[in-house]
PDB file of C-alpha atoms in Angstrom:
ATOM      1  CA  MET A 172      42.174  49.518   6.796  1.00 51.00           C
ATOM      2  CA  SER A 173      38.755  49.546   4.926  1.00 50.00           C
ATOM      3  CA  LYS A 174      41.016  49.903   1.602  1.00 55.00           C
ATOM      4  CA  SER A 175      42.017  46.357   2.301  1.00 66.00           C
ATOM      5  CA  LEU A 176      38.864  44.786   1.146  1.00 80.00           C
ATOM      6  CA  THR A 177      38.626  46.582  -2.070  1.00 79.00           C
ATOM      7  CA  LEU A 178      38.981  43.178  -4.087  1.00 88.00           C
ATOM      8  CA  PRO A 179      35.957  40.891  -3.329  1.00 93.00           C
ATOM      9  CA  TRP A 180      37.093  37.196  -3.677  1.00 96.00           C
ATOM     10  CA  LEU A 181      34.614  34.823  -1.852  1.00 97.00           C
ATOM     11  CA  HIS A 182      32.324  34.452  -4.998  1.00 96.00           C
ATOM     12  CA  GLU A 183      35.307  33.940  -7.456  1.00 96.00           C
ATOM     13  CA  TYR A 184      36.651  31.356  -5.162  1.00 97.00           C
ATOM     14  CA  PHE A 185      33.624  29.308  -4.634  1.00 98.00           C
ATOM     15  CA  ILE A 186      32.798  29.431  -8.427  1.00 97.00           C
ATOM     16  CA  ASP A 187      36.091  27.902  -9.174  1.00 97.00           C
ATOM     17  CA  VAL A 188      36.104  25.133  -6.553  1.00 97.00           C
ATOM     18  CA  ALA A 189      32.480  24.306  -8.111  1.00 97.00           C
ATOM     19  CA  GLU A 190      33.873  24.222 -11.720  1.00 96.00           C
ATOM     20  CA  THR A 191      37.056  22.263 -10.748  1.00 96.00           C
ATOM     21  CA  HIS A 192      36.047  19.730  -7.926  1.00 96.00           C
ATOM     22  CA  GLY A 193      32.223  19.726  -8.135  1.00 95.00           C
ATOM     23  CA  GLY A 194      30.545  18.133  -5.419  1.00 94.00           C
ATOM     24  CA  ASP A 195      33.967  16.443  -4.139  1.00 95.00           C
ATOM     25  CA  LEU A 196      34.971  18.896  -1.574  1.00 95.00           C
ATOM     26  CA  LEU A 197      37.092  16.421   0.206  1.00 94.00           C
ATOM     27  CA  SER A 198      39.611  16.789  -2.796  1.00 94.00           C
ATOM     28  CA  VAL A 199      39.660  20.836  -2.550  1.00 96.00           C
ATOM     29  CA  PRO A 200      43.215  21.449  -1.483  1.00 96.00           C
ATOM     30  CA  VAL A 201      43.848  23.904   1.569  1.00 96.00           C
ATOM     31  CA  HIS A 202      44.274  27.563   0.454  1.00 96.00           C
ATOM     32  CA  SER A 203      47.477  28.581   1.959  1.00 94.00           C
ATOM     33  CA  ALA A 204      47.664  32.165   0.728  1.00 95.00           C
ATOM     34  CA  ALA A 205      46.207  34.829   3.146  1.00 94.00           C
ATOM     35  CA  LYS A 206      42.754  36.506   2.493  1.00 95.00           C
ATOM     36  CA  LYS A 207      41.288  39.432   4.237  1.00 94.00           C
ATOM     37  CA  VAL A 208      37.666  39.442   5.529  1.00 95.00           C
ATOM     38  CA  GLN A 209      35.317  41.337   8.193  1.00 94.00           C
ATOM     39  CA  ILE A 210      33.828  39.972  10.833  1.00 91.00           C
ATOM     40  CA  ILE A 211      30.150  41.239  10.591  1.00 87.00           C
ATOM     41  CA  LYS A 212      28.358  39.548  13.351  1.00 76.00           C
ATOM     42  CA  ALA A 213      29.576  40.338  16.676  1.00 55.00           C
ATOM     43  CA  ARG A 214      27.781  37.387  18.542  1.00 57.00           C
ATOM     44  CA  LEU A 215      29.676  34.219  17.884  1.00 57.00           C
ATOM     45  CA  VAL A 216      28.164  30.809  18.311  1.00 60.00           C
ATOM     46  CA  CYS A 217      30.244  28.025  19.932  1.00 59.00           C
ATOM     47  CA  PHE A 218      29.520  24.500  19.624  1.00 56.00           C
ATOM     48  CA  SER A 219      30.981  22.364  22.675  1.00 54.00           C
ATOM     49  CA  ARG A 220      32.255  18.913  21.542  1.00 54.00           C
ATOM     50  CA  GLN A 221      31.980  17.964  25.202  1.00 53.00           C
ATOM     51  CA  SER A 222      28.244  18.243  25.710  1.00 51.00           C
ATOM     52  CA  PHE A 223      27.228  18.458  22.032  1.00 50.00           C
ATOM     53  CA  LYS A 224      25.298  21.812  22.877  1.00 52.00           C
ATOM     54  CA  LEU A 225      25.140  24.938  21.370  1.00 54.00           C
ATOM     55  CA  ILE A 226      26.799  27.812  23.568  1.00 52.00           C
ATOM     56  CA  CYS A 227      25.530  31.224  22.706  1.00 52.00           C
ATOM     57  CA  ASP A 228      27.855  32.723  25.173  1.00 52.00           C
ATOM     58  CA  PRO A 229      31.044  33.663  22.953  1.00 49.00           C
ATOM     59  CA  THR A 230      33.039  33.965  26.119  1.00 51.00           C
ATOM     60  CA  ARG A 231      32.779  30.441  26.780  1.00 54.00           C
ATOM     61  CA  ASP A 232      35.075  29.873  23.659  1.00 53.00           C
ATOM     62  CA  GLY A 233      37.263  27.061  25.355  1.00 53.00           C
ATOM     63  CA  GLU A 234      39.817  24.834  23.612  1.00 55.00           C
ATOM     64  CA  ASP A 235      37.408  22.118  23.031  1.00 57.00           C
ATOM     65  CA  ASN A 236      34.994  24.275  21.230  1.00 65.00           C
ATOM     66  CA  TRP A 237      34.442  25.095  17.501  1.00 73.00           C
ATOM     67  CA  ILE A 238      33.729  28.928  17.140  1.00 83.00           C
ATOM     68  CA  TRP A 239      31.380  29.975  14.356  1.00 86.00           C
ATOM     69  CA  ALA A 240      31.171  33.392  12.757  1.00 89.00           C
ATOM     70  CA  HIS A 241      30.003  35.224   9.849  1.00 92.00           C
ATOM     71  CA  VAL A 242      32.491  37.000   7.483  1.00 94.00           C
ATOM     72  CA  SER A 243      32.370  39.190   4.438  1.00 95.00           C
ATOM     73  CA  ASP A 244      34.439  40.390   1.646  1.00 95.00           C
ATOM     74  CA  ARG A 245      32.443  43.593   1.206  1.00 93.00           C
ATOM     75  CA  GLU A 246      30.294  41.827  -1.578  1.00 95.00           C
ATOM     76  CA  TYR A 247      28.911  38.384  -0.071  1.00 96.00           C
ATOM     77  CA  ILE A 248      28.679  36.668   3.334  1.00 96.00           C
ATOM     78  CA  VAL A 249      29.706  33.248   4.145  1.00 96.00           C
ATOM     79  CA  PRO A 250      29.701  31.292   7.674  1.00 93.00           C
ATOM     80  CA  VAL A 251      33.024  30.117   8.916  1.00 94.00           C
ATOM     81  CA  ARG A 252      34.161  27.688  11.384  1.00 91.00           C
ATOM     82  CA  PHE A 253      37.483  28.290  13.480  1.00 89.00           C
ATOM     83  CA  SER A 254      39.036  25.058  14.176  1.00 87.00           C
ATOM     84  CA  LYS A 255      40.562  24.093  17.444  1.00 84.00           C
ATOM     85  CA  GLU A 256      44.092  24.526  16.027  1.00 86.00           C
ATOM     86  CA  ALA A 257      43.172  27.952  14.854  1.00 86.00           C
ATOM     87  CA  MET A 258      41.718  28.956  18.460  1.00 83.00           C
ATOM     88  CA  LYS A 259      44.914  27.374  19.902  1.00 84.00           C
ATOM     89  CA  VAL A 260      47.251  29.697  17.724  1.00 85.00           C
ATOM     90  CA  TYR A 261      44.829  32.702  18.347  1.00 83.00           C
ATOM     91  CA  ARG A 262      45.271  32.358  22.218  1.00 83.00           C
ATOM     92  CA  GLN A 263      49.267  32.204  21.954  1.00 84.00           C
ATOM     93  CA  HIS A 264      49.035  35.825  20.388  1.00 82.00           C
ATOM     94  CA  PRO A 265      50.821  38.271  22.508  1.00 81.00           C
ATOM     95  CA  VAL A 266      48.457  41.154  22.124  1.00 79.00           C
ATOM     96  CA  TYR A 267      44.854  39.576  21.191  1.00 76.00           C
ATOM     97  CA  GLY A 268      45.354  36.075  22.947  1.00 72.00           C
ATOM     98  CA  SER A 269      43.767  37.109  26.408  1.00 74.00           C
ATOM     99  CA  LEU A 270      40.508  38.382  24.724  1.00 78.00           C
ATOM    100  CA  SER A 271      37.663  36.562  23.376  1.00 76.00           C
ATOM    101  CA  ILE A 272      36.892  36.756  19.789  1.00 74.00           C
ATOM    102  CA  SER A 273      33.467  38.495  20.497  1.00 72.00           C
ATOM    103  CA  SER A 274      35.191  41.359  21.734  1.00 74.00           C
ATOM    104  CA  PHE A 275      36.397  42.235  17.797  1.00 76.00           C
ATOM    105  CA  LYS A 276      33.233  43.649  16.300  1.00 77.00           C
ATOM    106  CA  THR A 277      33.360  44.310  12.514  1.00 84.00           C
ATOM    107  CA  ALA A 278      37.036  43.821  13.029  1.00 88.00           C
ATOM    108  CA  ILE A 279      39.258  43.076   9.947  1.00 92.00           C
ATOM    109  CA  ILE A 280      41.006  39.589   9.912  1.00 92.00           C
ATOM    110  CA  SER A 281      43.280  37.807   7.688  1.00 93.00           C
ATOM    111  CA  MET A 282      42.578  33.991   7.715  1.00 94.00           C
ATOM    112  CA  LYS A 283      44.590  31.435   5.459  1.00 94.00           C
ATOM    113  CA  ASP A 284      44.892  27.540   5.560  1.00 95.00           C
ATOM    114  CA  PHE A 285      41.243  27.231   4.980  1.00 97.00           C
ATOM    115  CA  ARG A 286      38.902  25.005   2.763  1.00 96.00           C
ATOM    116  CA  PRO A 287      35.269  24.836   1.645  1.00 97.00           C
ATOM    117  CA  MET A 288      32.846  22.239   3.182  1.00 96.00           C
ATOM    118  CA  PHE A 289      29.025  21.826   2.959  1.00 96.00           C
ATOM    119  CA  ALA A 290      27.586  21.053   6.469  1.00 94.00           C
ATOM    120  CA  ARG A 291      24.630  22.187   8.511  1.00 92.00           C
ATOM    121  CA  VAL A 292      25.331  25.727  10.581  1.00 89.00           C
ATOM    122  CA  PRO A 293      24.282  26.647  14.006  1.00 83.00           C
ATOM    123  CA  ASN A 294      21.067  28.760  14.558  1.00 78.00           C
ATOM    124  CA  PRO A 295      21.562  30.498  17.761  1.00 66.00           C
ATOM    125  CA  GLY A 296      18.836  29.184  20.289  1.00 66.00           C
ATOM    126  CA  MET A 297      17.289  26.937  17.258  1.00 68.00           C
ATOM    127  CA  GLY A 298      19.835  24.192  17.122  1.00 76.00           C
ATOM    128  CA  MET A 299      21.581  23.298  13.674  1.00 83.00           C
ATOM    129  CA  SER A 300      20.028  24.218  10.288  1.00 87.00           C
ATOM    130  CA  SER A 301      17.938  21.640   8.471  1.00 89.00           C
ATOM    131  CA  SER A 302      19.797  21.885   5.392  1.00 92.00           C
ATOM    132  CA  GLY A 303      23.438  22.014   4.434  1.00 94.00           C
ATOM    133  CA  HIS A 304      25.259  25.258   3.547  1.00 96.00           C
ATOM    134  CA  LEU A 305      28.607  26.460   2.069  1.00 97.00           C
ATOM    135  CA  VAL A 306      31.066  26.966   4.923  1.00 96.00           C
ATOM    136  CA  LEU A 307      34.762  27.815   5.135  1.00 96.00           C
ATOM    137  CA  GLU A 308      36.909  25.799   7.786  1.00 95.00           C
ATOM    138  CA  VAL A 309      39.627  28.212   8.652  1.00 94.00           C
ATOM    139  CA  CYS A 310      42.702  26.642  10.637  1.00 93.00           C
ATOM    140  CA  THR A 311      44.872  30.283  10.830  1.00 92.00           C
ATOM    141  CA  PHE A 312      43.623  33.738  11.458  1.00 92.00           C
ATOM    142  CA  ASN A 313      44.963  36.912  12.702  1.00 90.00           C
ATOM    143  CA  VAL A 314      43.347  39.977  13.935  1.00 88.00           C
ATOM    144  CA  LEU A 315      44.191  43.006  12.083  1.00 88.00           C
ATOM    145  CA  GLY A 316      42.373  45.858  13.504  1.00 81.00           C
ATOM    146  CA  SER A 317      39.339  48.089  12.733  1.00 77.00           C
ATOM    147  CA  THR A 318      37.561  46.774  15.642  1.00 77.00           C
ATOM    148  CA  GLY A 319      34.032  48.686  16.047  1.00 74.00           C
ATOM    149  CA  ALA A 320      34.223  50.018  12.564  1.00 79.00           C
ATOM    150  CA  SER A 321      30.983  50.274  10.534  1.00 84.00           C
ATOM    151  CA  MET A 322      30.259  47.267   7.945  1.00 88.00           C
ATOM    152  CA  LEU A 323      31.907  47.695   4.644  1.00 90.00           C
ATOM    153  CA  GLY A 324      29.656  47.789   1.534  1.00 90.00           C
ATOM    154  CA  SER A 325      26.306  46.149   1.304  1.00 92.00           C
ATOM    155  CA  PRO A 326      27.114  42.186   1.422  1.00 94.00           C
ATOM    156  CA  LYS A 327      24.676  39.318   1.060  1.00 95.00           C
ATOM    157  CA  GLY A 328      24.657  35.963   1.391  1.00 95.00           C
ATOM    158  CA  ILE A 329      26.823  33.841  -0.980  1.00 96.00           C
ATOM    159  CA  GLU A 330      24.117  31.674  -1.800  1.00 95.00           C
ATOM    160  CA  THR A 331      22.189  34.475  -3.359  1.00 94.00           C
ATOM    161  CA  GLY A 332      24.155  34.407  -6.468  1.00 90.00           C
ATOM    162  CA  SER A 333      22.490  32.363  -9.313  1.00 91.00           C
ATOM    163  CA  ASP A 334      25.699  30.047 -10.137  1.00 96.00           C
ATOM    164  CA  ILE A 335      26.260  29.472  -6.455  1.00 97.00           C
ATOM    165  CA  TYR A 336      22.372  28.739  -5.561  1.00 96.00           C
ATOM    166  CA  LEU A 337      22.441  26.482  -8.468  1.00 96.00           C
ATOM    167  CA  TRP A 338      25.531  24.415  -6.980  1.00 97.00           C
ATOM    168  CA  VAL A 339      23.884  24.549  -3.520  1.00 97.00           C
ATOM    169  CA  GLN A 340      20.777  22.992  -4.829  1.00 96.00           C
ATOM    170  CA  GLY A 341      22.765  20.088  -6.532  1.00 95.00           C
ATOM    171  CA  LEU A 342      24.740  19.369  -3.194  1.00 96.00           C
ATOM    172  CA  ARG A 343      21.586  19.155  -1.538  1.00 95.00           C
ATOM    173  CA  GLU A 344      20.024  16.639  -3.995  1.00 93.00           C
ATOM    174  CA  GLY A 345      23.216  14.601  -4.056  1.00 89.00           C
ATOM    175  CA  ASN A 346      23.697  11.783  -6.639  1.00 89.00           C
ATOM    176  CA  GLY A 347      26.221  13.846  -8.582  1.00 90.00           C
ATOM    177  CA  GLY A 348      23.975  16.966  -8.470  1.00 93.00           C
ATOM    178  CA  GLY A 349      27.150  19.002  -7.142  1.00 94.00           C
ATOM    179  CA  ASN A 350      28.928  18.689 -10.277  1.00 95.00           C
ATOM    180  CA  VAL A 351      26.578  20.858 -12.363  1.00 95.00           C
ATOM    181  CA  LEU A 352      28.770  23.692 -12.807  1.00 96.00           C
ATOM    182  CA  LYS A 353      31.723  21.394 -13.574  1.00 95.00           C
ATOM    183  CA  LEU A 354      29.917  19.440 -16.368  1.00 95.00           C
ATOM    184  CA  ARG A 355      28.911  22.983 -17.838  1.00 95.00           C
ATOM    185  CA  LYS A 356      32.427  24.323 -17.738  1.00 94.00           C
ATOM    186  CA  GLN A 357      33.603  20.965 -19.428  1.00 94.00           C
ATOM    187  CA  ALA A 358      31.014  21.411 -22.152  1.00 93.00           C
ATOM    188  CA  GLU A 359      32.026  24.996 -22.659  1.00 92.00           C
ATOM    189  CA  ASN A 360      35.913  23.979 -23.109  1.00 90.00           C
ATOM    190  CA  SER A 361      35.027  21.307 -25.626  1.00 88.00           C
ATOM    191  CA  ALA A 362      32.847  23.789 -27.391  1.00 84.00           C
ATOM    192  CA  ASP A 363      35.864  26.022 -27.281  1.00 78.00           C
ATOM    193  CA  GLY A 364      38.212  23.505 -28.560  1.00 72.00           C
ATOM    194  CA  SER A 365      36.106  22.196 -31.515  1.00 68.00           C
ATOM    195  CA  SER A 366      35.919  25.995 -32.869  1.00 64.00           C
ATOM    196  CA  SER A 367      39.407  26.641 -32.238  1.00 62.00           C
ATOM    197  CA  SER A 368      40.520  23.488 -34.353  1.00 59.00           C
ATOM    198  CA  GLN A 369      39.047  25.132 -37.561  1.00 58.00           C
ATOM    199  CA  PRO A 370      41.111  27.285 -39.540  1.00 56.00           C
ATOM    200  CA  ALA A 371      40.894  31.084 -38.341  1.00 49.00           C
ATOM    201  CA  HIS A 372      40.437  34.112 -40.572  1.00 50.00           C
ATOM    202  CA  THR A 373      43.875  35.265 -40.941  1.00 45.00           C
ATOM    203  CA  GLN A 374      45.333  38.116 -43.049  1.00 44.00           C
ATOM    204  CA  ALA A 375      46.672  37.084 -46.088  1.00 44.00           C
ATOM    205  CA  MET A 376      50.365  38.052 -46.699  1.00 46.00           C
ATOM    206  CA  GLU A 377      52.979  37.859 -49.796  1.00 44.00           C
ATOM    207  CA  VAL A 378      56.404  36.125 -48.940  1.00 43.00           C
ATOM    208  CA  LEU A 379      59.158  35.607 -51.742  1.00 44.00           C
ATOM    209  CA  THR A 380      59.588  32.047 -52.386  1.00 45.00           C
ATOM    210  CA  TYR A 381      62.346  30.935 -55.039  1.00 44.00           C
ATOM    211  CA  GLY A 382      62.453  34.293 -56.477  1.00 46.00           C
ATOM    212  CA  ARG A 383      58.566  34.751 -57.087  1.00 50.00           C
ATOM    213  CA  ARG A 384      55.963  36.045 -54.677  1.00 50.00           C
ATOM    214  CA  GLN A 385      53.622  33.288 -53.408  1.00 51.00           C
ATOM    215  CA  ARG A 386      50.425  34.532 -51.563  1.00 53.00           C
ATOM    216  CA  SER A 387      50.280  33.090 -47.937  1.00 52.00           C
ATOM    217  CA  SER A 388      47.432  33.092 -45.383  1.00 54.00           C
ATOM    218  CA  SER A 389      49.067  31.816 -42.293  1.00 56.00           C
ATOM    219  CA  PRO A 390      50.023  34.150 -39.298  1.00 55.00           C
ATOM    220  CA  ASP A 391      53.545  33.850 -39.613  1.00 58.00           C
ATOM    221  CA  GLY A 392      53.964  34.376 -43.464  1.00 56.00           C
ATOM    222  CA  THR A 393      55.333  31.197 -44.377  1.00 60.00           C
ATOM    223  CA  PRO A 394      54.094  29.582 -47.895  1.00 58.00           C
ATOM    224  CA  GLU A 395      51.701  26.940 -47.350  1.00 63.00           C
ATOM    225  CA  PRO A 396      52.287  23.675 -48.989  1.00 66.00           C
ATOM    226  CA  LYS A 397      50.905  22.693 -52.559  1.00 67.00           C
ATOM    227  CA  PRO A 398      48.182  20.061 -52.144  1.00 69.00           C
ATOM    228  CA  PRO A 399      49.167  16.739 -53.548  1.00 70.00           C
ATOM    229  CA  CYS A 400      48.079  16.026 -57.396  1.00 69.00           C
ATOM    230  CA  PRO A 401      45.248  13.928 -57.418  1.00 70.00           C
ATOM    231  CA  ALA A 402      45.932  10.270 -58.601  1.00 69.00           C
ATOM    232  CA  GLN A 403      45.086  10.200 -62.397  1.00 70.00           C
ATOM    233  CA  ARG A 404      43.418   7.035 -64.070  1.00 71.00           C
ATOM    234  CA  PRO A 405      45.010   5.587 -67.123  1.00 67.00           C
ATOM    235  CA  ARG A 406      43.323   6.587 -70.314  1.00 69.00           C
ATOM    236  CA  LYS A 407      41.644   3.810 -72.293  1.00 67.00           C
ATOM    237  CA  SER A 408      43.386   2.947 -75.686  1.00 66.00           C
ATOM    238  CA  LYS A 409      41.464   3.690 -78.718  1.00 70.00           C
ATOM    239  CA  VAL A 410      43.715   1.362 -80.814  1.00 71.00           C
ATOM    240  CA  ASN A 411      42.556  -2.286 -81.631  1.00 76.00           C
ATOM    241  CA  PRO A 412      45.237  -4.510 -80.521  1.00 73.00           C
ATOM    242  CA  VAL A 413      43.873  -7.041 -83.112  1.00 73.00           C
ATOM    243  CA  LYS A 414      44.481  -4.856 -85.827  1.00 76.00           C
ATOM    244  CA  ALA A 415      47.730  -3.541 -84.528  1.00 75.00           C
ATOM    245  CA  HIS A 416      49.055  -7.038 -84.630  1.00 70.00           C
ATOM    246  CA  GLN A 417      47.791  -7.605 -88.319  1.00 73.00           C
ATOM    247  CA  ARG A 418      49.464  -4.459 -89.383  1.00 73.00           C
ATOM    248  CA  ARG A 419      52.873  -5.628 -87.905  1.00 69.00           C
ATOM    249  CA  TRP A 420      52.561  -8.962 -89.670  1.00 64.00           C
ATOM    250  CA  ARG A 421      51.084  -7.419 -93.115  1.00 60.00           C
ATOM    251  CA  ILE A 422      51.338 -10.099 -95.929  1.00 58.00           C
ATOM    252  CA  ARG A 423      53.104  -8.319 -99.129  1.00 59.00           C
ATOM    253  CA  THR A 424      51.561  -9.771-102.523  1.00 59.00           C
ATOM    254  CA  GLU A 425      54.625  -8.215-104.283  1.00 63.00           C
ATOM    255  CA  PRO A 426      58.240  -7.426-103.337  1.00 63.00           C
ATOM    256  CA  PRO A 427      58.859  -3.932-102.029  1.00 63.00           C
ATOM    257  CA  PRO A 428      59.803  -1.293-104.838  1.00 64.00           C
ATOM    258  CA  GLU A 429      63.654  -1.507-103.829  1.00 64.00           C
ATOM    259  CA  SER A 430      63.920  -5.163-104.727  1.00 60.00           C
ATOM    260  CA  TRP A 431      62.802  -4.504-108.174  1.00 58.00           C
ATOM    261  CA  ASP A 432      65.786  -2.151-108.818  1.00 61.00           C
ATOM    262  CA  GLY A 433      68.204  -5.214-108.064  1.00 58.00           C
ATOM    263  CA  VAL A 434      66.217  -7.375-110.535  1.00 55.00           C
ATOM    264  CA  LYS A 435      66.099  -4.860-113.128  1.00 57.00           C
ATOM    265  CA  ASN A 436      69.879  -4.648-113.076  1.00 57.00           C
ATOM    266  CA  VAL A 437      70.601  -8.323-113.776  1.00 51.00           C
ATOM    267  CA  GLU A 438      71.030  -9.075-117.565  1.00 53.00           C
ATOM    268  CA  HIS A 439      71.849 -13.046-117.204  1.00 50.00           C
ATOM    269  CA  VAL A 440      70.847 -15.539-115.139  1.00 48.00           C
ATOM    270  CA  HIS A 441      72.936 -18.721-114.934  1.00 51.00           C
ATOM    271  CA  GLU A 442      71.257 -22.076-114.192  1.00 52.00           C
ATOM    272  CA  PRO A 443      73.101 -24.092-111.838  1.00 49.00           C
ATOM    273  CA  SER A 444      74.709 -27.346-113.409  1.00 51.00           C
ATOM    274  CA  SER A 445      74.929 -30.927-111.884  1.00 50.00           C
ATOM    275  CA  PRO A 446      76.601 -34.030-113.172  1.00 51.00           C
ATOM    276  CA  CYS A 447      73.461 -35.484-114.466  1.00 51.00           C
ATOM    277  CA  ASN A 448      72.519 -32.258-116.219  1.00 52.00           C
ATOM    278  CA  PRO A 449      75.539 -30.578-117.917  1.00 53.00           C
ATOM    279  CA  ALA A 450      75.653 -26.809-118.058  1.00 53.00           C
ATOM    280  CA  ALA A 451      73.329 -25.722-120.641  1.00 52.00           C
ATOM    281  CA  PRO A 452      74.057 -22.703-122.787  1.00 54.00           C
ATOM    282  CA  GLU A 453      73.454 -19.334-121.272  1.00 54.00           C
ATOM    283  CA  LYS A 454      69.845 -17.984-122.302  1.00 56.00           C
ATOM    284  CA  LYS A 455      69.450 -14.234-122.632  1.00 59.00           C
ATOM    285  CA  ARG A 456      66.443 -13.227-120.668  1.00 62.00           C
ATOM    286  CA  ASP A 457      64.323 -10.053-121.384  1.00 64.00           C
ATOM    287  CA  PRO A 458      63.964  -7.564-118.561  1.00 66.00           C
ATOM    288  CA  PRO A 459      60.998  -7.824-116.766  1.00 63.00           C
ATOM    289  CA  GLY A 460      58.114  -5.901-118.106  1.00 63.00           C
ATOM    290  CA  THR A 461      58.906  -6.933-121.802  1.00 67.00           C
ATOM    291  CA  PRO A 462      56.046  -7.894-123.924  1.00 68.00           C
ATOM    292  CA  PRO A 463      56.374 -11.567-125.264  1.00 66.00           C
ATOM    293  CA  LYS A 464      57.663 -11.931-128.710  1.00 64.00           C
ATOM    294  CA  ARG A 465      55.238 -13.477-131.254  1.00 62.00           C
ATOM    295  CA  THR A 466      56.356 -16.820-133.165  1.00 54.00           C
TER     296      THR A 466
END
């Protein structure tokens, strides 16, 4: 039976509660999965709801009493409070129902339907504790055996852990102090998210794209898209628009060379005639470029 406590779970459970819910323990859902622990204190303490007094005689665990005990997961110890419903189900057990819980010294029990709470715990013969402590309120449990066996491991108080101690101090201070581990977890997650957004160092690979090899640094080997070309500004023109306009409308002082060819081939020029000016006899003109004749 001692092999059933090979995996401690109390510390991990409370750390998960602290990082998820912080100081809002009322929002913690009931843990429905069964967990195994060992009762390490035979002297249970009952708190009567009728007389509102501590009863150190565990044989008087009536239906109107809350039964307190300390249990261990082989590594840590935590106080538990068995609810009225848990005691009612226990008394209906065909084998253990007629026995007091105090008779199961160092027994292994299986408990489920529990949730954490932060409350004062009873001190036998000294009333209630002055400050709050972490407690598990158990609604269902079952005795498995190993009654009278030695204590397993060397368990210590659950609040001795550094993170749990920091959380408990915040719960006692109030004003949001119980969120210390929750805020720390959120800060770690945000830091991890910012680092993961940066491109990770991946192994470069070559892939065949459009008949040629292209180097890719993506994990799946897909080619990376080419970056867009930067916008280019229009270059300034070195041509003076005024001079270009003048060249298009350049004034010629002489006809073009091809016009001279037509003029050279003309031998006679006829002057136009009119009714008042009869046609004059044709004059023979010298071709252009002929020096004038001396008279």
